[in-house]
Amino acid sequence: MLLVVNRPRAGPDGALGAQRWRWFAREPQRIEWLSAAILFTGTLIFGINLIDSFIEGLGPVTEDRLVWSPDLIGCLLFLISGHLAILEIGHGRRVIRPRELEWWIVMVNQLGSVLFMVSALAAFVEPASAEEVNVGIANWGTLTGALCFAIAGALQELERPGAAD
């Protein structure tokens, strides 16, 4: 959120310039702010999932309600955030710009979100058997999704403010 709120913006003359530093701003009319806010909310929901996953002795239905449901909701919010980010870099359209670092960051993040969703779907605990649908896919999706997020985070270190504007 800090990156979005404090991103250089065009002034009256059209030139990019830094604004005063802010810890928070409510700007839901800006698609990049909305994307970041949804991503932040998804991250908080993943925190609920993480805390609940430490509860021992949960039955399958309770585990699905307390652990799997927040996981699925968090994944869905990540996918929505990624979709908005794709629209933001394309100024309202889906674009393919493989020569732009910003495009790669958004696409690798979105791939990570898709892989997390695959993981969440595979982690559903079937009430009859008390087993996850597919533990291997759940673990693979979590690992590869996390790697995508790590790669996108590393790529952000190379990004310069205003470079894609």
JSON list of C-alpha atoms in Angstrom, two decimals:
[
{"chain": "A", "resi": 1, "resn": "MET", "atom": "CA", "xyz": [0.00, 0.00, 0.00]},
{"chain": "A", "resi": 2, "resn": "LEU", "atom": "CA", "xyz": [2.82, 2.41, 0.82]},
{"chain": "A", "resi": 3, "resn": "LEU", "atom": "CA", "xyz": [4.27, 2.02, -2.67]},
{"chain": "A", "resi": 4, "resn": "VAL", "atom": "CA", "xyz": [0.94, 2.83, -4.30]},
{"chain": "A", "resi": 5, "resn": "VAL", "atom": "CA", "xyz": [0.05, 5.71, -1.99]},
{"chain": "A", "resi": 6, "resn": "ASN", "atom": "CA", "xyz": [3.47, 7.34, -2.41]},
{"chain": "A", "resi": 7, "resn": "ARG", "atom": "CA", "xyz": [4.02, 6.66, -6.10]},
{"chain": "A", "resi": 8, "resn": "PRO", "atom": "CA", "xyz": [5.16, 9.68, -8.12]},
{"chain": "A", "resi": 9, "resn": "ARG", "atom": "CA", "xyz": [2.23, 11.36, -9.86]},
{"chain": "A", "resi": 10, "resn": "ALA", "atom": "CA", "xyz": [1.78, 13.76, -12.71]},
{"chain": "A", "resi": 11, "resn": "GLY", "atom": "CA", "xyz": [1.54, 17.36, -11.62]},
{"chain": "A", "resi": 12, "resn": "PRO", "atom": "CA", "xyz": [-0.36, 20.20, -13.33]},
{"chain": "A", "resi": 13, "resn": "ASP", "atom": "CA", "xyz": [2.40, 20.45, -15.95]},
{"chain": "A", "resi": 14, "resn": "GLY", "atom": "CA", "xyz": [2.21, 16.69, -16.67]},
{"chain": "A", "resi": 15, "resn": "ALA", "atom": "CA", "xyz": [5.65, 15.94, -15.20]},
{"chain": "A", "resi": 16, "resn": "LEU", "atom": "CA", "xyz": [6.04, 13.20, -12.63]},
{"chain": "A", "resi": 17, "resn": "GLY", "atom": "CA", "xyz": [6.86, 14.40, -9.17]},
{"chain": "A", "resi": 18, "resn": "ALA", "atom": "CA", "xyz": [7.01, 13.12, -5.63]},
{"chain": "A", "resi": 19, "resn": "GLN", "atom": "CA", "xyz": [4.14, 13.90, -3.31]},
{"chain": "A", "resi": 20, "resn": "ARG", "atom": "CA", "xyz": [4.39, 14.38, 0.46]},
{"chain": "A", "resi": 21, "resn": "TRP", "atom": "CA", "xyz": [4.95, 11.06, 2.27]},
{"chain": "A", "resi": 22, "resn": "ARG", "atom": "CA", "xyz": [1.77, 9.39, 3.54]},
{"chain": "A", "resi": 23, "resn": "TRP", "atom": "CA", "xyz": [1.29, 6.23, 5.57]},
{"chain": "A", "resi": 24, "resn": "PHE", "atom": "CA", "xyz": [-2.22, 5.74, 4.27]},
{"chain": "A", "resi": 25, "resn": "ALA", "atom": "CA", "xyz": [-4.67, 7.18, 1.82]},
{"chain": "A", "resi": 26, "resn": "ARG", "atom": "CA", "xyz": [-8.13, 6.06, 0.82]},
{"chain": "A", "resi": 27, "resn": "GLU", "atom": "CA", "xyz": [-8.26, 6.28, -2.99]},
{"chain": "A", "resi": 28, "resn": "PRO", "atom": "CA", "xyz": [-10.66, 3.58, -4.25]},
{"chain": "A", "resi": 29, "resn": "GLN", "atom": "CA", "xyz": [-11.09, 5.43, -7.55]},
{"chain": "A", "resi": 30, "resn": "ARG", "atom": "CA", "xyz": [-7.47, 4.52, -8.41]},
{"chain": "A", "resi": 31, "resn": "ILE", "atom": "CA", "xyz": [-7.28, 0.98, -9.78]},
{"chain": "A", "resi": 32, "resn": "GLU", "atom": "CA", "xyz": [-3.74, 0.48, -8.43]},
{"chain": "A", "resi": 33, "resn": "TRP", "atom": "CA", "xyz": [-4.91, 1.47, -4.93]},
{"chain": "A", "resi": 34, "resn": "LEU", "atom": "CA", "xyz": [-7.89, -0.89, -5.17]},
{"chain": "A", "resi": 35, "resn": "SER", "atom": "CA", "xyz": [-5.60, -3.71, -6.29]},
{"chain": "A", "resi": 36, "resn": "ALA", "atom": "CA", "xyz": [-3.23, -3.09, -3.36]},
{"chain": "A", "resi": 37, "resn": "ALA", "atom": "CA", "xyz": [-6.10, -2.82, -0.85]},
{"chain": "A", "resi": 38, "resn": "ILE", "atom": "CA", "xyz": [-7.59, -6.12, -2.03]},
{"chain": "A", "resi": 39, "resn": "LEU", "atom": "CA", "xyz": [-4.15, -7.76, -1.90]},
{"chain": "A", "resi": 40, "resn": "PHE", "atom": "CA", "xyz": [-3.66, -6.47, 1.66]},
{"chain": "A", "resi": 41, "resn": "THR", "atom": "CA", "xyz": [-7.07, -7.80, 2.69]},
{"chain": "A", "resi": 42, "resn": "GLY", "atom": "CA", "xyz": [-6.24, -11.18, 1.18]},
{"chain": "A", "resi": 43, "resn": "THR", "atom": "CA", "xyz": [-2.97, -11.20, 3.13]},
{"chain": "A", "resi": 44, "resn": "LEU", "atom": "CA", "xyz": [-4.84, -10.53, 6.38]},
{"chain": "A", "resi": 45, "resn": "ILE", "atom": "CA", "xyz": [-7.24, -13.38, 5.61]},
{"chain": "A", "resi": 46, "resn": "PHE", "atom": "CA", "xyz": [-4.26, -15.67, 4.97]},
{"chain": "A", "resi": 47, "resn": "GLY", "atom": "CA", "xyz": [-3.12, -14.69, 8.47]},
{"chain": "A", "resi": 48, "resn": "ILE", "atom": "CA", "xyz": [-6.41, -16.06, 9.85]},
{"chain": "A", "resi": 49, "resn": "ASN", "atom": "CA", "xyz": [-5.79, -19.24, 7.88]},
{"chain": "A", "resi": 50, "resn": "LEU", "atom": "CA", "xyz": [-2.28, -19.52, 9.30]},
{"chain": "A", "resi": 51, "resn": "ILE", "atom": "CA", "xyz": [-3.35, -19.02, 12.92]},
{"chain": "A", "resi": 52, "resn": "ASP", "atom": "CA", "xyz": [-6.25, -21.46, 12.58]},
{"chain": "A", "resi": 53, "resn": "SER", "atom": "CA", "xyz": [-3.97, -24.08, 11.04]},
{"chain": "A", "resi": 54, "resn": "PHE", "atom": "CA", "xyz": [-2.19, -24.41, 14.41]},
{"chain": "A", "resi": 55, "resn": "ILE", "atom": "CA", "xyz": [-5.38, -25.59, 16.14]},
{"chain": "A", "resi": 56, "resn": "GLU", "atom": "CA", "xyz": [-5.04, -29.29, 16.87]},
{"chain": "A", "resi": 57, "resn": "GLY", "atom": "CA", "xyz": [-7.73, -31.94, 16.67]},
{"chain": "A", "resi": 58, "resn": "LEU", "atom": "CA", "xyz": [-10.03, -30.27, 14.16]},
{"chain": "A", "resi": 59, "resn": "GLY", "atom": "CA", "xyz": [-12.50, -32.49, 12.37]},
{"chain": "A", "resi": 60, "resn": "PRO", "atom": "CA", "xyz": [-12.76, -32.33, 8.57]},
{"chain": "A", "resi": 61, "resn": "VAL", "atom": "CA", "xyz": [-15.75, -29.99, 8.49]},
{"chain": "A", "resi": 62, "resn": "THR", "atom": "CA", "xyz": [-14.27, -27.65, 11.09]},
{"chain": "A", "resi": 63, "resn": "GLU", "atom": "CA", "xyz": [-10.90, -27.68, 9.33]},
{"chain": "A", "resi": 64, "resn": "ASP", "atom": "CA", "xyz": [-12.56, -26.75, 6.04]},
{"chain": "A", "resi": 65, "resn": "ARG", "atom": "CA", "xyz": [-14.45, -23.94, 7.76]},
{"chain": "A", "resi": 66, "resn": "LEU", "atom": "CA", "xyz": [-11.55, -22.51, 9.80]},
{"chain": "A", "resi": 67, "resn": "VAL", "atom": "CA", "xyz": [-8.52, -23.27, 7.63]},
{"chain": "A", "resi": 68, "resn": "TRP", "atom": "CA", "xyz": [-9.59, -24.04, 4.06]},
{"chain": "A", "resi": 69, "resn": "SER", "atom": "CA", "xyz": [-12.28, -21.35, 3.68]},
{"chain": "A", "resi": 70, "resn": "PRO", "atom": "CA", "xyz": [-9.99, -18.41, 4.61]},
{"chain": "A", "resi": 71, "resn": "ASP", "atom": "CA", "xyz": [-7.34, -19.95, 2.33]},
{"chain": "A", "resi": 72, "resn": "LEU", "atom": "CA", "xyz": [-9.77, -20.04, -0.59]},
{"chain": "A", "resi": 73, "resn": "ILE", "atom": "CA", "xyz": [-11.06, -16.52, 0.11]},
{"chain": "A", "resi": 74, "resn": "GLY", "atom": "CA", "xyz": [-7.49, -15.18, 0.36]},
{"chain": "A", "resi": 75, "resn": "CYS", "atom": "CA", "xyz": [-6.61, -16.85, -2.95]},
{"chain": "A", "resi": 76, "resn": "LEU", "atom": "CA", "xyz": [-9.68, -15.38, -4.61]},
{"chain": "A", "resi": 77, "resn": "LEU", "atom": "CA", "xyz": [-8.76, -11.90, -3.37]},
{"chain": "A", "resi": 78, "resn": "PHE", "atom": "CA", "xyz": [-5.19, -12.39, -4.68]},
{"chain": "A", "resi": 79, "resn": "LEU", "atom": "CA", "xyz": [-6.60, -13.31, -8.11]},
{"chain": "A", "resi": 80, "resn": "ILE", "atom": "CA", "xyz": [-8.90, -10.27, -8.12]},
{"chain": "A", "resi": 81, "resn": "SER", "atom": "CA", "xyz": [-6.01, -8.01, -7.08]},
{"chain": "A", "resi": 82, "resn": "GLY", "atom": "CA", "xyz": [-3.82, -9.46, -9.83]},
{"chain": "A", "resi": 83, "resn": "HIS", "atom": "CA", "xyz": [-6.55, -8.95, -12.43]},
{"chain": "A", "resi": 84, "resn": "LEU", "atom": "CA", "xyz": [-6.87, -5.30, -11.39]},
{"chain": "A", "resi": 85, "resn": "ALA", "atom": "CA", "xyz": [-3.07, -4.92, -11.58]},
{"chain": "A", "resi": 86, "resn": "ILE", "atom": "CA", "xyz": [-3.13, -6.31, -15.13]},
{"chain": "A", "resi": 87, "resn": "LEU", "atom": "CA", "xyz": [-5.79, -3.76, -16.07]},
{"chain": "A", "resi": 88, "resn": "GLU", "atom": "CA", "xyz": [-3.85, -0.98, -14.33]},
{"chain": "A", "resi": 89, "resn": "ILE", "atom": "CA", "xyz": [-0.63, -1.53, -16.28]},
{"chain": "A", "resi": 90, "resn": "GLY", "atom": "CA", "xyz": [-2.65, -1.64, -19.49]},
{"chain": "A", "resi": 91, "resn": "HIS", "atom": "CA", "xyz": [-4.62, 1.51, -18.60]},
{"chain": "A", "resi": 92, "resn": "GLY", "atom": "CA", "xyz": [-7.90, -0.40, -18.54]},
{"chain": "A", "resi": 93, "resn": "ARG", "atom": "CA", "xyz": [-7.01, -3.10, -21.08]},
{"chain": "A", "resi": 94, "resn": "ARG", "atom": "CA", "xyz": [-5.23, -6.42, -20.94]},
{"chain": "A", "resi": 95, "resn": "VAL", "atom": "CA", "xyz": [-1.89, -5.96, -22.65]},
{"chain": "A", "resi": 96, "resn": "ILE", "atom": "CA", "xyz": [1.15, -8.05, -23.49]},
{"chain": "A", "resi": 97, "resn": "ARG", "atom": "CA", "xyz": [4.38, -6.10, -22.93]},
{"chain": "A", "resi": 98, "resn": "PRO", "atom": "CA", "xyz": [7.18, -8.62, -22.43]},
{"chain": "A", "resi": 99, "resn": "ARG", "atom": "CA", "xyz": [9.82, -5.89, -22.75]},
{"chain": "A", "resi": 100, "resn": "GLU", "atom": "CA", "xyz": [8.51, -4.03, -19.69]},
{"chain": "A", "resi": 101, "resn": "LEU", "atom": "CA", "xyz": [9.62, -5.04, -16.21]},
{"chain": "A", "resi": 102, "resn": "GLU", "atom": "CA", "xyz": [6.32, -3.90, -14.65]},
{"chain": "A", "resi": 103, "resn": "TRP", "atom": "CA", "xyz": [4.42, -6.32, -16.91]},
{"chain": "A", "resi": 104, "resn": "TRP", "atom": "CA", "xyz": [6.63, -9.23, -15.81]},
{"chain": "A", "resi": 105, "resn": "ILE", "atom": "CA", "xyz": [6.19, -8.36, -12.14]},
{"chain": "A", "resi": 106, "resn": "VAL", "atom": "CA", "xyz": [2.41, -8.33, -12.46]},
{"chain": "A", "resi": 107, "resn": "MET", "atom": "CA", "xyz": [2.29, -11.50, -14.56]},
{"chain": "A", "resi": 108, "resn": "VAL", "atom": "CA", "xyz": [4.61, -13.49, -12.29]},
{"chain": "A", "resi": 109, "resn": "ASN", "atom": "CA", "xyz": [2.55, -12.37, -9.28]},
{"chain": "A", "resi": 110, "resn": "GLN", "atom": "CA", "xyz": [-0.66, -13.42, -11.03]},
{"chain": "A", "resi": 111, "resn": "LEU", "atom": "CA", "xyz": [0.86, -16.81, -11.87]},
{"chain": "A", "resi": 112, "resn": "GLY", "atom": "CA", "xyz": [1.67, -17.17, -8.17]},
{"chain": "A", "resi": 113, "resn": "SER", "atom": "CA", "xyz": [-1.94, -16.32, -7.32]},
{"chain": "A", "resi": 114, "resn": "VAL", "atom": "CA", "xyz": [-3.20, -18.97, -9.74]},
{"chain": "A", "resi": 115, "resn": "LEU", "atom": "CA", "xyz": [-0.83, -21.54, -8.23]},
{"chain": "A", "resi": 116, "resn": "PHE", "atom": "CA", "xyz": [-2.01, -20.64, -4.72]},
{"chain": "A", "resi": 117, "resn": "MET", "atom": "CA", "xyz": [-5.61, -21.15, -5.86]},
{"chain": "A", "resi": 118, "resn": "VAL", "atom": "CA", "xyz": [-4.68, -24.58, -7.28]},
{"chain": "A", "resi": 119, "resn": "SER", "atom": "CA", "xyz": [-3.10, -25.35, -3.92]},
{"chain": "A", "resi": 120, "resn": "ALA", "atom": "CA", "xyz": [-6.18, -24.23, -2.01]},
{"chain": "A", "resi": 121, "resn": "LEU", "atom": "CA", "xyz": [-8.53, -26.31, -4.15]},
{"chain": "A", "resi": 122, "resn": "ALA", "atom": "CA", "xyz": [-6.33, -29.38, -3.67]},
{"chain": "A", "resi": 123, "resn": "ALA", "atom": "CA", "xyz": [-6.19, -28.80, 0.11]},
{"chain": "A", "resi": 124, "resn": "PHE", "atom": "CA", "xyz": [-9.95, -29.23, 0.64]},
{"chain": "A", "resi": 125, "resn": "VAL", "atom": "CA", "xyz": [-10.52, -31.89, 3.29]},
{"chain": "A", "resi": 126, "resn": "GLU", "atom": "CA", "xyz": [-13.11, -34.40, 2.20]},
{"chain": "A", "resi": 127, "resn": "PRO", "atom": "CA", "xyz": [-15.49, -35.02, 5.12]},
{"chain": "A", "resi": 128, "resn": "ALA", "atom": "CA", "xyz": [-15.95, -38.74, 4.36]},
{"chain": "A", "resi": 129, "resn": "SER", "atom": "CA", "xyz": [-12.25, -39.62, 4.35]},
{"chain": "A", "resi": 130, "resn": "ALA", "atom": "CA", "xyz": [-10.86, -36.72, 6.45]},
{"chain": "A", "resi": 131, "resn": "GLU", "atom": "CA", "xyz": [-8.08, -36.45, 3.81]},
{"chain": "A", "resi": 132, "resn": "GLU", "atom": "CA", "xyz": [-7.08, -33.57, 1.56]},
{"chain": "A", "resi": 133, "resn": "VAL", "atom": "CA", "xyz": [-8.11, -33.89, -2.08]},
{"chain": "A", "resi": 134, "resn": "ASN", "atom": "CA", "xyz": [-4.46, -34.04, -3.17]},
{"chain": "A", "resi": 135, "resn": "VAL", "atom": "CA", "xyz": [-1.67, -33.27, -0.69]},
{"chain": "A", "resi": 136, "resn": "GLY", "atom": "CA", "xyz": [1.02, -33.37, -3.38]},
{"chain": "A", "resi": 137, "resn": "ILE", "atom": "CA", "xyz": [-0.69, -30.77, -5.56]},
{"chain": "A", "resi": 138, "resn": "ALA", "atom": "CA", "xyz": [-1.48, -28.64, -2.50]},
{"chain": "A", "resi": 139, "resn": "ASN", "atom": "CA", "xyz": [2.18, -28.61, -1.48]},
{"chain": "A", "resi": 140, "resn": "TRP", "atom": "CA", "xyz": [3.42, -28.10, -5.05]},
{"chain": "A", "resi": 141, "resn": "GLY", "atom": "CA", "xyz": [1.01, -25.18, -5.60]},
{"chain": "A", "resi": 142, "resn": "THR", "atom": "CA", "xyz": [2.05, -23.54, -2.35]},
{"chain": "A", "resi": 143, "resn": "LEU", "atom": "CA", "xyz": [5.76, -23.90, -3.09]},
{"chain": "A", "resi": 144, "resn": "THR", "atom": "CA", "xyz": [5.60, -22.71, -6.70]},
{"chain": "A", "resi": 145, "resn": "GLY", "atom": "CA", "xyz": [3.18, -19.89, -5.86]},
{"chain": "A", "resi": 146, "resn": "ALA", "atom": "CA", "xyz": [5.52, -18.69, -3.12]},
{"chain": "A", "resi": 147, "resn": "LEU", "atom": "CA", "xyz": [8.48, -18.89, -5.53]},
{"chain": "A", "resi": 148, "resn": "CYS", "atom": "CA", "xyz": [6.56, -16.75, -8.03]},
{"chain": "A", "resi": 149, "resn": "PHE", "atom": "CA", "xyz": [5.88, -14.14, -5.33]},
{"chain": "A", "resi": 150, "resn": "ALA", "atom": "CA", "xyz": [9.56, -14.20, -4.30]},
{"chain": "A", "resi": 151, "resn": "ILE", "atom": "CA", "xyz": [10.71, -13.75, -7.91]},
{"chain": "A", "resi": 152, "resn": "ALA", "atom": "CA", "xyz": [8.26, -10.89, -8.46]},
{"chain": "A", "resi": 153, "resn": "GLY", "atom": "CA", "xyz": [9.45, -9.29, -5.23]},
{"chain": "A", "resi": 154, "resn": "ALA", "atom": "CA", "xyz": [13.06, -9.55, -6.38]},
{"chain": "A", "resi": 155, "resn": "LEU", "atom": "CA", "xyz": [12.11, -8.03, -9.75]},
{"chain": "A", "resi": 156, "resn": "GLN", "atom": "CA", "xyz": [10.54, -5.07, -7.94]},
{"chain": "A", "resi": 157, "resn": "GLU", "atom": "CA", "xyz": [14.01, -4.17, -6.66]},
{"chain": "A", "resi": 158, "resn": "LEU", "atom": "CA", "xyz": [14.95, -3.44, -10.29]},
{"chain": "A", "resi": 159, "resn": "GLU", "atom": "CA", "xyz": [11.89, -1.28, -10.95]},
{"chain": "A", "resi": 160, "resn": "ARG", "atom": "CA", "xyz": [12.30, 2.48, -10.94]},
{"chain": "A", "resi": 161, "resn": "PRO", "atom": "CA", "xyz": [9.41, 4.81, -10.05]},
{"chain": "A", "resi": 162, "resn": "GLY", "atom": "CA", "xyz": [7.76, 6.26, -13.08]},
{"chain": "A", "resi": 163, "resn": "ALA", "atom": "CA", "xyz": [9.70, 4.08, -15.52]},
{"chain": "A", "resi": 164, "resn": "ALA", "atom": "CA", "xyz": [6.56, 2.49, -16.96]},
{"chain": "A", "resi": 165, "resn": "ASP", "atom": "CA", "xyz": [4.58, 5.74, -16.88]}
]
